[in-house]
Structure formats: C-alpha cells, structure tokens
Coordinates of N, CA and C in Angstrom, one line a residue:
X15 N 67.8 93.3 136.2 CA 67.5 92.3 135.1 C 68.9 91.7 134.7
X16 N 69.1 90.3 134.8 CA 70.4 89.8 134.9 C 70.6 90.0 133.2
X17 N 69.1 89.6 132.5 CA 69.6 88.9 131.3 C 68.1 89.1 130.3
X18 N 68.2 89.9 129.5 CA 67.5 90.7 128.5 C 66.7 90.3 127.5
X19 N 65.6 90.6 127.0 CA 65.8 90.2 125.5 C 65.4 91.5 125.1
X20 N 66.3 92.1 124.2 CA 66.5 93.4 123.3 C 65.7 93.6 121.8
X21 N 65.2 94.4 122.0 CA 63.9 94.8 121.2 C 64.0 96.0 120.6
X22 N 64.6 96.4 119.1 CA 64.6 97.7 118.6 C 63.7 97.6 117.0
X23 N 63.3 98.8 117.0 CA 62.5 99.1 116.2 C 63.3 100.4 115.4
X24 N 63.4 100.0 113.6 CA 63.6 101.4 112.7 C 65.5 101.3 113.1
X25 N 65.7 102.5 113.3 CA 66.7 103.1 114.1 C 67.4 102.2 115.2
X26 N 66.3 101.9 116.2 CA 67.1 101.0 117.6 C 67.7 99.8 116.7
X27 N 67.2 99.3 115.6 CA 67.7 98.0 115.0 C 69.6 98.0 115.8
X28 N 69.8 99.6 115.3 CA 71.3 99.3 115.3 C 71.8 99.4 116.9
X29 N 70.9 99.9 117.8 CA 71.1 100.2 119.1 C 70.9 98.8 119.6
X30 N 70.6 97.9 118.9 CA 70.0 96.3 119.3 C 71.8 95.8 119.4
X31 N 71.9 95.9 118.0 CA 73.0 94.9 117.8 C 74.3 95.4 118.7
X32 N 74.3 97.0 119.0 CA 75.6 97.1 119.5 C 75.6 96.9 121.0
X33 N 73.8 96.6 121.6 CA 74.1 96.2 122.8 C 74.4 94.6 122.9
X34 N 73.9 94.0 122.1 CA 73.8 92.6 121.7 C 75.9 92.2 122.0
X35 N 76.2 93.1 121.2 CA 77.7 93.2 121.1 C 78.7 92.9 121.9
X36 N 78.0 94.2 123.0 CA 78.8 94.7 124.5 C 78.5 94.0 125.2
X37 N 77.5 93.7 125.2 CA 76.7 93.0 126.6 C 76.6 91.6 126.6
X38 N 77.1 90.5 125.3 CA 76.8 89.4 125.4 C 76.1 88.5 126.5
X39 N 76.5 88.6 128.0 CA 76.1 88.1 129.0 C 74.7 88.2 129.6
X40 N 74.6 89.6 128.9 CA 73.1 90.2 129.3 C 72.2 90.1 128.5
X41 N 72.6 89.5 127.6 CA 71.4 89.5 126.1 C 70.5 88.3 126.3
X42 N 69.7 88.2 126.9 CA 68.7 86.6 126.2 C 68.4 86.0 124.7
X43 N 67.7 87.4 124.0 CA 67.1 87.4 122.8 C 67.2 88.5 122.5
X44 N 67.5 88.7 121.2 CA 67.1 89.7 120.1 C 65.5 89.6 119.0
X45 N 65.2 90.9 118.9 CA 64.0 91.2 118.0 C 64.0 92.0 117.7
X46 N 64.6 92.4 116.4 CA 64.1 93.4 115.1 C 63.0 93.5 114.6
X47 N 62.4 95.1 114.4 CA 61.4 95.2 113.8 C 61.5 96.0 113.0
X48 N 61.8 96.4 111.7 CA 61.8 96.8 110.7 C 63.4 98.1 111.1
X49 N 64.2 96.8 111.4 CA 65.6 97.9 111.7 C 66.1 98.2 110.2
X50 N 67.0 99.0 111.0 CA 68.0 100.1 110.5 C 69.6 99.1 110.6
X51 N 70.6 98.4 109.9 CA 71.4 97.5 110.7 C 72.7 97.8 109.7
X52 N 72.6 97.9 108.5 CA 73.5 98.2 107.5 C 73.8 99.0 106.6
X53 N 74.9 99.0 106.0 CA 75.0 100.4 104.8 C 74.3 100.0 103.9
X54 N 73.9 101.2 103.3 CA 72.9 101.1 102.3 C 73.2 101.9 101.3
X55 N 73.3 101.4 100.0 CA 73.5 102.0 98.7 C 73.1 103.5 98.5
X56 N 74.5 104.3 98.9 CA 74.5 105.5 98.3 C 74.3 106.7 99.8
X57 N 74.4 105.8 101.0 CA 74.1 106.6 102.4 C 73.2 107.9 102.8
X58 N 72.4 107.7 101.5 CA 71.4 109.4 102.1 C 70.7 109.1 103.0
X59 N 70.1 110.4 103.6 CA 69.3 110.7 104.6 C 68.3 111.7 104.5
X60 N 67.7 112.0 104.6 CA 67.0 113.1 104.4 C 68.2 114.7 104.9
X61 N 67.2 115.7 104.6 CA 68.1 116.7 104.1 C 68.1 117.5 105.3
X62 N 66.8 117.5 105.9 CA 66.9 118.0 107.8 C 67.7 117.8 108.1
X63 N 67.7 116.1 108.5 CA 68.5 115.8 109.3 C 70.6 116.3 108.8
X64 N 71.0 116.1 108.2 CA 72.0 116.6 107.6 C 72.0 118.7 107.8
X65 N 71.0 118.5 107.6 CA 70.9 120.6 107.9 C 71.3 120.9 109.4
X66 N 70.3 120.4 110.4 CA 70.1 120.3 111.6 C 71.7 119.7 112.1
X67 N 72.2 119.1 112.1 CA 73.6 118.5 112.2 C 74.6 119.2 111.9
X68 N 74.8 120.7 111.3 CA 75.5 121.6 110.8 C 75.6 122.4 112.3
X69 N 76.7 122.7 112.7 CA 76.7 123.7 113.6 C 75.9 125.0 113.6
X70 N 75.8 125.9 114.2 CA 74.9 127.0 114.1 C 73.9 127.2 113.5
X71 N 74.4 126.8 112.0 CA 73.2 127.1 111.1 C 71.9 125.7 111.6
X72 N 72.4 124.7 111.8 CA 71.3 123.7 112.7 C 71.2 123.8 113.5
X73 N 71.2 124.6 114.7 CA 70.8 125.5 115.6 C 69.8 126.5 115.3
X74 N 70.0 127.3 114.6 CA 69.2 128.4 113.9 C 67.8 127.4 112.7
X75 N 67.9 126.8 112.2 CA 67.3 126.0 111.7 C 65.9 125.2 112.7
X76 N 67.2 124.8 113.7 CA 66.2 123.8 114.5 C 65.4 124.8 115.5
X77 N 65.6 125.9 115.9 CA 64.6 126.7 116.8 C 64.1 127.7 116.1
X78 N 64.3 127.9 115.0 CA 63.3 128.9 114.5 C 62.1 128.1 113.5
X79 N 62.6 127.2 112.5 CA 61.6 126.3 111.8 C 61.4 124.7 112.1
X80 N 62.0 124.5 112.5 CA 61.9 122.7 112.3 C 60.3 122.4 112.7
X81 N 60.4 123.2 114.1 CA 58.9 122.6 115.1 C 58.0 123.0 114.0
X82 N 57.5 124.6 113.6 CA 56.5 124.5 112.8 C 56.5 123.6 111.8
X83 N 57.4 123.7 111.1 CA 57.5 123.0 109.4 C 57.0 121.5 109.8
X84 N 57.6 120.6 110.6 CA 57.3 119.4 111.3 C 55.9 119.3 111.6
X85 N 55.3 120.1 112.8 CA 53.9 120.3 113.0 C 53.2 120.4 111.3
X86 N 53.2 121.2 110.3 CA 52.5 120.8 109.5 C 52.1 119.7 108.7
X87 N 54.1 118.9 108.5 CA 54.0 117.8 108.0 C 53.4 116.2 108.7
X88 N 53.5 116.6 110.2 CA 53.2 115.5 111.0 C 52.2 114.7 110.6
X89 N 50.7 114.6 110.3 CA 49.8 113.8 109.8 C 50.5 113.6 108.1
X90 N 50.6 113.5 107.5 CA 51.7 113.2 106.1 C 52.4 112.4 106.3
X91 N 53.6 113.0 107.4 CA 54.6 111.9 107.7 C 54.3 110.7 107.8
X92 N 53.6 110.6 109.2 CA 53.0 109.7 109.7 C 52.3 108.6 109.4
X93 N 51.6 109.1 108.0 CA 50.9 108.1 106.5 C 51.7 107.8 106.0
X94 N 52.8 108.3 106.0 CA 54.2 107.6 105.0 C 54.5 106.0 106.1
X95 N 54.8 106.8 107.0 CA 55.6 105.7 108.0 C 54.9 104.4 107.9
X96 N 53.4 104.9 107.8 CA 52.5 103.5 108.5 C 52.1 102.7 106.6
X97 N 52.4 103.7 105.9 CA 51.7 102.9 104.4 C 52.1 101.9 104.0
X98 N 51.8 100.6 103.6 CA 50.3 101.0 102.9 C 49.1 100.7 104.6
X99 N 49.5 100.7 105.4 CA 48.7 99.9 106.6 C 47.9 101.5 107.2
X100 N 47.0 101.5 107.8 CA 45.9 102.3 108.4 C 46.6 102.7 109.9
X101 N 46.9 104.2 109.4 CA 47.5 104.8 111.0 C 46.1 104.2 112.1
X102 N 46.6 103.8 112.9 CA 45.6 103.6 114.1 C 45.1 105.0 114.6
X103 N 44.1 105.3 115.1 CA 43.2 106.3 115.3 C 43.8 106.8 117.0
X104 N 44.2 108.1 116.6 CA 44.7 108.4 117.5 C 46.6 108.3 117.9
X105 N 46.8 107.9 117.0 CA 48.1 107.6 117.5 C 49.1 108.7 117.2
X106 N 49.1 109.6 116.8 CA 50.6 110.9 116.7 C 49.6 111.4 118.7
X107 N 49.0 111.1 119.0 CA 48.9 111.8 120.5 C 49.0 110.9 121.7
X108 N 48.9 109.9 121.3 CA 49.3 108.6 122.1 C 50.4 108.1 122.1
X109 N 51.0 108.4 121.0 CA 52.5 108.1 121.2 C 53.6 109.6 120.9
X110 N 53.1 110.7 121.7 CA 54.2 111.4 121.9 C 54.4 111.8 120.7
X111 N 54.1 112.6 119.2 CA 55.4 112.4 118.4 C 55.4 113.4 118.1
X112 N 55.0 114.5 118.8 CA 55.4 115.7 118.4 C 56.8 116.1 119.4
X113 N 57.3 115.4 120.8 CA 58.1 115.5 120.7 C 59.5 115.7 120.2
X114 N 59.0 114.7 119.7 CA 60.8 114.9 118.5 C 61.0 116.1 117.5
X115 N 60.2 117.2 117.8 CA 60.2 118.3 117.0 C 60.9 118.8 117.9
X116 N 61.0 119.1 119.4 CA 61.4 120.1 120.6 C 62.7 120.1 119.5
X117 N 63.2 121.4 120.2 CA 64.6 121.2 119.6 C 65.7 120.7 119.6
X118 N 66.0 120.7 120.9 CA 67.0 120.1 121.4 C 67.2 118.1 121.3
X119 N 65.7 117.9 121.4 CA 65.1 116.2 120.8 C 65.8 116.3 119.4
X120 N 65.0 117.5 118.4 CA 65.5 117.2 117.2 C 66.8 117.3 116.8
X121 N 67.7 118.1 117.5 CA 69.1 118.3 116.9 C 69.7 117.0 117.7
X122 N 69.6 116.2 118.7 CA 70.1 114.8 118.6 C 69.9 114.0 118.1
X123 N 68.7 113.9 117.5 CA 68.2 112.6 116.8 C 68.9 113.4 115.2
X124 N 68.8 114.2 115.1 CA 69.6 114.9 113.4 C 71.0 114.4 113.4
X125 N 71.6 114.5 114.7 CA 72.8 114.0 115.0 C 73.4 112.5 114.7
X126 N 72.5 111.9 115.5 CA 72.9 110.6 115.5 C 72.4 109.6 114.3
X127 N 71.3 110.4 113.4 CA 70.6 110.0 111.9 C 72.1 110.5 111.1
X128 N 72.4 111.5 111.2 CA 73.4 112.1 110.2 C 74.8 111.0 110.4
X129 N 75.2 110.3 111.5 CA 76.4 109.6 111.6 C 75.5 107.9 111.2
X130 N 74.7 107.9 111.0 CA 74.3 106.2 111.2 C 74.7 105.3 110.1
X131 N 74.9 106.1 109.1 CA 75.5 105.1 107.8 C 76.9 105.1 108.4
X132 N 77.9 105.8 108.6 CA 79.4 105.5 108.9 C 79.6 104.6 110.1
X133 N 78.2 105.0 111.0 CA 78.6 104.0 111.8 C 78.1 102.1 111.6
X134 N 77.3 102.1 111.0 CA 76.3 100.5 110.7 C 77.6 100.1 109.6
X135 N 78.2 100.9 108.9 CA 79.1 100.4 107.9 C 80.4 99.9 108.9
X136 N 80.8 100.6 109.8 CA 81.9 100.1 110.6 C 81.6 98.3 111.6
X137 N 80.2 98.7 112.0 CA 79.8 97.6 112.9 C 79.6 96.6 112.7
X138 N 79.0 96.3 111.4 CA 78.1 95.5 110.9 C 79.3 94.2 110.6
X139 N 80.5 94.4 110.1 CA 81.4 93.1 109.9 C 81.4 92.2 111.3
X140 N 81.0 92.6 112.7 CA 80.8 92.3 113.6 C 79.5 91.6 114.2
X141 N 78.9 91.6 113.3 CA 77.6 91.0 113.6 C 77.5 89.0 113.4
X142 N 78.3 89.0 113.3 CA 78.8 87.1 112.6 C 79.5 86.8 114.1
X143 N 79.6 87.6 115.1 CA 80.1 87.6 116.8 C 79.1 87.3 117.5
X144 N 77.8 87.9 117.0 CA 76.8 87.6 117.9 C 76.0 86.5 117.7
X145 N 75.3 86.1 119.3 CA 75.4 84.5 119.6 C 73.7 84.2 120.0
X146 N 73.3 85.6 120.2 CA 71.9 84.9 121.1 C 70.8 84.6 119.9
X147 N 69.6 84.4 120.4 CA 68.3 83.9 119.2 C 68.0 85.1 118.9
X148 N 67.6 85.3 117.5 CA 67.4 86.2 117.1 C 66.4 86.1 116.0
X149 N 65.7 87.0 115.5 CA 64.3 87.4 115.2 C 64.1 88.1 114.6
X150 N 63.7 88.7 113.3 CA 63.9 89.8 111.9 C 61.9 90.0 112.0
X151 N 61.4 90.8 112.1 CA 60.2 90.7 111.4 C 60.4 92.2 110.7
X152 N 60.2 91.9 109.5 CA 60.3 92.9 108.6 C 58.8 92.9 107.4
X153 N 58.5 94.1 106.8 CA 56.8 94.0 105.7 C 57.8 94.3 104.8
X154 N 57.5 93.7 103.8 CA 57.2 93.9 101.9 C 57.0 95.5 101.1
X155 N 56.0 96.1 102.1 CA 56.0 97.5 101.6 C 56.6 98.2 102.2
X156 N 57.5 98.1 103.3 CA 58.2 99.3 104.0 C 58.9 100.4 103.1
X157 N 58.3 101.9 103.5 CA 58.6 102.8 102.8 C 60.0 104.0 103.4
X158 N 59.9 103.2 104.9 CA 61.4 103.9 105.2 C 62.4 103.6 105.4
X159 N 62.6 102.0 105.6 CA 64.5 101.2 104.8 C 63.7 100.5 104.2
X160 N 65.5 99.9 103.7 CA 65.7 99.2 102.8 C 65.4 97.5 103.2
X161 N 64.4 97.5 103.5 CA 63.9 95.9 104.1 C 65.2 95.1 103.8
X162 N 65.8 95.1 102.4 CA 66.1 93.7 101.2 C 67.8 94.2 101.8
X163 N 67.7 95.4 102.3 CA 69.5 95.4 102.6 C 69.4 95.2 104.3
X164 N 68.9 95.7 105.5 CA 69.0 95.6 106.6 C 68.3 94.0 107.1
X165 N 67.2 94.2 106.7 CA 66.9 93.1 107.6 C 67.4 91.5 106.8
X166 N 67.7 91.3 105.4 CA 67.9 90.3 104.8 C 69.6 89.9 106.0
X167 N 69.9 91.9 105.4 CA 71.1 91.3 105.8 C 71.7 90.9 107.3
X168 N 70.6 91.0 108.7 CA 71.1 90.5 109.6 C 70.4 88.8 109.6
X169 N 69.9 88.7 108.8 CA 69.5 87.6 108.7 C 70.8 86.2 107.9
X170 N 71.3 87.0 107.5 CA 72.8 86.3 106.5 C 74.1 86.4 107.8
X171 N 73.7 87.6 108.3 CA 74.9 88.0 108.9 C 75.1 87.4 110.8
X172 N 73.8 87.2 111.2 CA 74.4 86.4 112.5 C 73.2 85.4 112.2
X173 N 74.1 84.5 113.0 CA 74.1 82.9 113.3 C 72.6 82.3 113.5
X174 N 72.1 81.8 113.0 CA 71.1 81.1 113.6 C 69.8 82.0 113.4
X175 N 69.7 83.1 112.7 CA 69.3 84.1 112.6 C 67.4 84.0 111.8
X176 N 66.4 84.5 112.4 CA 65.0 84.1 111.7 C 64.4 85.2 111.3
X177 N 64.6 85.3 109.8 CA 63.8 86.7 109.3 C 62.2 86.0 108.9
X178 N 61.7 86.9 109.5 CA 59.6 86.7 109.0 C 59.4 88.0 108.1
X179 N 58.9 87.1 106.8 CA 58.3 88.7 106.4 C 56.9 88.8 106.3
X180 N 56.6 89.3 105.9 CA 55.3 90.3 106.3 C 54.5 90.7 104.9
X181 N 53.8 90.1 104.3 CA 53.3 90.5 102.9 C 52.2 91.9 103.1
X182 N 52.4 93.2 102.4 CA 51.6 94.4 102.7 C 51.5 94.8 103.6
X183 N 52.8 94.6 104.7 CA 53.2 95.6 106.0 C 53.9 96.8 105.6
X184 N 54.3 97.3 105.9 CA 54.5 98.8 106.3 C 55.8 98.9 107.1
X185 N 56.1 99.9 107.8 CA 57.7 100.1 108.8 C 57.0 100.0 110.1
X186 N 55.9 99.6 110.5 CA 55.6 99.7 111.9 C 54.4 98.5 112.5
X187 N 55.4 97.3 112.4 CA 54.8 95.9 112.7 C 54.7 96.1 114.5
X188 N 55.6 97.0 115.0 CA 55.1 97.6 116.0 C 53.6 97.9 116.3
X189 N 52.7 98.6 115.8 CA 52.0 98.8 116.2 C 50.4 98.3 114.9
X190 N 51.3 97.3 113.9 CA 50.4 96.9 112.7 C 50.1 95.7 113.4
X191 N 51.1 94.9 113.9 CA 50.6 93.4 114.1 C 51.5 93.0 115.6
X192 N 51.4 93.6 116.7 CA 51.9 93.4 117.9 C 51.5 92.0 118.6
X193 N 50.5 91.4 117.9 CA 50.2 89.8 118.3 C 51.5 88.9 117.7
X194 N 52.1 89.5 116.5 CA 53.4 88.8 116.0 C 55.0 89.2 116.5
X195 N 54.8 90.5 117.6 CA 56.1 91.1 118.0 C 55.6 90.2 118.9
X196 N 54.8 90.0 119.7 CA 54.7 89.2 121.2 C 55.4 88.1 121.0
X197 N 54.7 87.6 119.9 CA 54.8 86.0 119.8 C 57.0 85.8 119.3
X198 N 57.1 86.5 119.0 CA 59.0 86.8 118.8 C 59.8 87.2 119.8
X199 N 59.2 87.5 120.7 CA 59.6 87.8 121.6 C 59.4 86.8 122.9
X200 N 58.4 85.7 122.5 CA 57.9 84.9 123.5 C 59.0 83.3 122.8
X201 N 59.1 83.8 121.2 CA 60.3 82.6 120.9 C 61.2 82.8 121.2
X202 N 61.9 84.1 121.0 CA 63.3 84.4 121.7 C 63.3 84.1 123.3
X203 N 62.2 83.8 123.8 CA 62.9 83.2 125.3 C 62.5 82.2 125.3
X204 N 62.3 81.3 124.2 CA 62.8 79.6 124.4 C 61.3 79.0 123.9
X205 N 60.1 80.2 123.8 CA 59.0 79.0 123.8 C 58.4 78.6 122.6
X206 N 57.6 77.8 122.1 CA 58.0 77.0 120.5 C 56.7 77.7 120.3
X207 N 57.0 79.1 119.5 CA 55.6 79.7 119.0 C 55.9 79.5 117.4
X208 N 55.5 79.6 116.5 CA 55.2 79.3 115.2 C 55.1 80.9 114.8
X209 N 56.0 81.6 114.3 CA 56.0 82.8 113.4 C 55.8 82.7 112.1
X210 N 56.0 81.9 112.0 CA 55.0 81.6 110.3 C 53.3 81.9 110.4
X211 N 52.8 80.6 110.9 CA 51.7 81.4 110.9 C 50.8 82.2 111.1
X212 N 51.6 82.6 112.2 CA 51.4 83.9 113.3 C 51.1 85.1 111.8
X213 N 52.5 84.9 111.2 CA 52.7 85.9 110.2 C 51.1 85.7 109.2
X214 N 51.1 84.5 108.6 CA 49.8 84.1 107.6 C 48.6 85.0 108.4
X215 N 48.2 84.8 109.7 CA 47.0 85.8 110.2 C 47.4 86.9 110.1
X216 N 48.0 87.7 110.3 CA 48.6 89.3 110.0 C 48.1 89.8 108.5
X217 N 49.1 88.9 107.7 CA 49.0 88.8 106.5 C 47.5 88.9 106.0
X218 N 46.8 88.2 106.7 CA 45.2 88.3 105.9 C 44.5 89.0 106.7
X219 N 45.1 90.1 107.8 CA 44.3 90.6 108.4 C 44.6 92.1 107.4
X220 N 45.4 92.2 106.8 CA 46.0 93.3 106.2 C 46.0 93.8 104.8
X221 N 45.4 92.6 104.3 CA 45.8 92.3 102.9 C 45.4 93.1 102.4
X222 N 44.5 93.7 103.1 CA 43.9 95.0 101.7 C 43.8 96.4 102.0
X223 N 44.7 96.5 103.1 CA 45.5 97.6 103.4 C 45.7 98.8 102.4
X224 N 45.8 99.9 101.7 CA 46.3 100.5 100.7 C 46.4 102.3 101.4
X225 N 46.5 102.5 102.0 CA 46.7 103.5 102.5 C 47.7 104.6 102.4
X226 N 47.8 105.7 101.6 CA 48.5 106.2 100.5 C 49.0 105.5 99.4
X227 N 48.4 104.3 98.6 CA 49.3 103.8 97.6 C 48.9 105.0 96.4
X228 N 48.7 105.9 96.3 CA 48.6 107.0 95.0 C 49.2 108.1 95.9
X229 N 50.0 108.3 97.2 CA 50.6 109.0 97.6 C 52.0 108.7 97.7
X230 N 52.8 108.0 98.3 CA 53.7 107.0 98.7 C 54.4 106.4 97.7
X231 N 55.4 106.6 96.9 CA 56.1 105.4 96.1 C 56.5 104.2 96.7
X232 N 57.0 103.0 96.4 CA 57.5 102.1 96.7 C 58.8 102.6 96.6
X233 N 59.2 102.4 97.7 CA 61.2 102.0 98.4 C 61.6 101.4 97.8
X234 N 62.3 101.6 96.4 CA 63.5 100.6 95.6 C 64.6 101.2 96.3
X235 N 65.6 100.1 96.6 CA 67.2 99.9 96.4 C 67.8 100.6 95.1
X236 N 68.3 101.6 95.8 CA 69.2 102.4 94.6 C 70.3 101.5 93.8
X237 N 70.6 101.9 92.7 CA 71.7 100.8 91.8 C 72.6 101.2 92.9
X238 N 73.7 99.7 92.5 CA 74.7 99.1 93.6 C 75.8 100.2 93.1
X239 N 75.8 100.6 91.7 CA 77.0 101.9 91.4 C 76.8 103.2 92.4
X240 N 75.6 103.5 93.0 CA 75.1 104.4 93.7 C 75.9 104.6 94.8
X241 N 76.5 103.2 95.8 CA 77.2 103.0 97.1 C 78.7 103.7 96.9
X242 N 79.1 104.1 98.1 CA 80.2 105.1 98.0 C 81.6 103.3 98.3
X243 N 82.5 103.4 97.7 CA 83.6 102.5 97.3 C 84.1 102.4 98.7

C-alpha cells in the first residue's frame, strides 16, 4: 500500500498522529474516533494500569488477579465504554475482549496507558506539521476521554482539520454509527460526502439512547489548577 488512510480509535488516536508524523508520504487521510491525542488536566489513569506497570509487583498482580477481577468486571465495563448507547448484542465475544486480560496483553497495554500522558504531552506541539485531510468524529456523552480536550484539540491543532460531533454518542462511534466512520473515511479519500448530515441521521437514530445513565456519571474536565505545571 503506497499510501494510507489511518484510522485510530480511543488510544490509536495517538498511534494515528505519530504515524501521520513519520510517514507523511504514506498518509492519504486521517480519521479519529473518539481519540486519545492530548494532555489532559491532571494526567490520571486508572489505578491497574499504573499497578500493572510496577515491576514485579505488576507481574504478580497481572497473573495472579487481573484475568479474574477483569472477567467479573467485563459486562460493567463494557456498559461504561458504550454509555449512554446500547452494547450491541453479542459483542465482548465478537470482538475478542477478553483478551486483553491474558497477561502478558495486559501488562503491555498497562505499559503503554501508564506512559501516554508524558508521551501526547511531548508530541502534540507537533501536530500543526501535519498535512493530510483529516476527520475528528467524536459523541457529547463520551465517558472515557476528555472529548472537549483531545478531539477539540486536534481539531485547533492541525490544519485544515474537521471535527463532527455526535449529540448522545458514547466512546464507540466505531461500532454506534459505522455508516458515519465509512462516510469519513470515504471523505478523507477525496469524495464529497456530507458528515453533517450523515451525523443528523445517527443523531436521531440514537437520541434516546440512555443506557447506564443512573449508572455512569458524566466525564467533566477536571479544574485547569488540577494539570501538572
């Protein structure tokens, strides 16, 4: 493939931009979907991941409890990730996700979560470099970033840049509204699709979505005194 268009979702957000980076020649298009791209007020992470990331003792952590503890949490999680939107039926078995429990899965992905604030804080001045079309679709309700800091902010930060939002989406427009990742993916290679609209059908295909809302808080942006100086 001479020449790409780069597709990350959550996490890949930041695996988007730094191939976007290296590879200029190889990039056609970019499309974010509810990435991961910037520092974010006050850099936490969950507390696994940071456990797991400790030498030995996240070793001893990750093969004696993670898998169970994970296995019980898995349908929970799961309703976090997709809220307020309706897990599709069937999907923690259709998409693999117990994987990421194995251990050795989990202690790199603990790894590379535990470095991603120091690293998106180093990269991100770099993102005003990159050249190709590029594509934000981000929801309103996302409960696991910071929508209003990552995806506003690659939308400020490179060139030419198109954030779509998403009214009562969730972190997984991936698999909430894939008639709208097509169609972003079909503009990022040149052809005149209309993501507005595209978005308005989503939007009222979803609108009354509520799936954990008495479980799930809403994702505020920590105060800006919160961010490490």
């Amino acid at each position: 493939i001479a020449r790409a268009i780069i597709i990350g979702h959550s996490f890949g957000g930041a695996v988007t931009t730094a191939f976007a980076r290296q590879h200029p020649q190889k990039t056609l298009g970019l499309v974010f979907l509810a990435p991961v791209s910037h520092p974010w007020p006050g850099g936490a992470t969950a507390w696994y991941y940071k456990l797991t990331a400790v030498p030995v003792v996240g070793w001893l952590f990750s093969e004696t409890i993670a898998y169970a503890a994970g296995m019980l949490r898995i349908g929970n999680a799961t309703a976090c990730v997709f809220s307020p939107n309706n897990v599709p039926k069937g999907y923690i078995g259709k998409a693999s996700i117990p994987l990421v429990l194995r251990p050795p899965a989990f202690r790199a992905n603990a790894r590379d979560v535990a470095r991603l604030y120091d690293y998106v804080r180093a990269a991100s001045p770099g993102y005003r470099e990159i050249k190709a079309p590029t594509l934000v679709i981000s929801g309103d309700r996302d409960k696991v970033v910071y929508a209003t800091v990552h995806s506003v902010g690659l939308e400020h930060d490179i060139p030419g840049a198109e954030l779509v939002w998403v009214a009562n989406l969730g972190h997984k427009p991936d698999w909430i509204a894939p008639d709208l990742v097509v169609g972003a993916i079909e503009r990022a290679a040149g052809a005149p699709v209309d993501l507005q609209s595209m978005a308005s059908v989503v939007e009222s295909r979803i609108a009354g979505d509520a799936q954990g809302a008495d479980r799930y808080p809403e994702l505020k942006v920590p105060d800006a005194e919160l961010a490490p100086g």
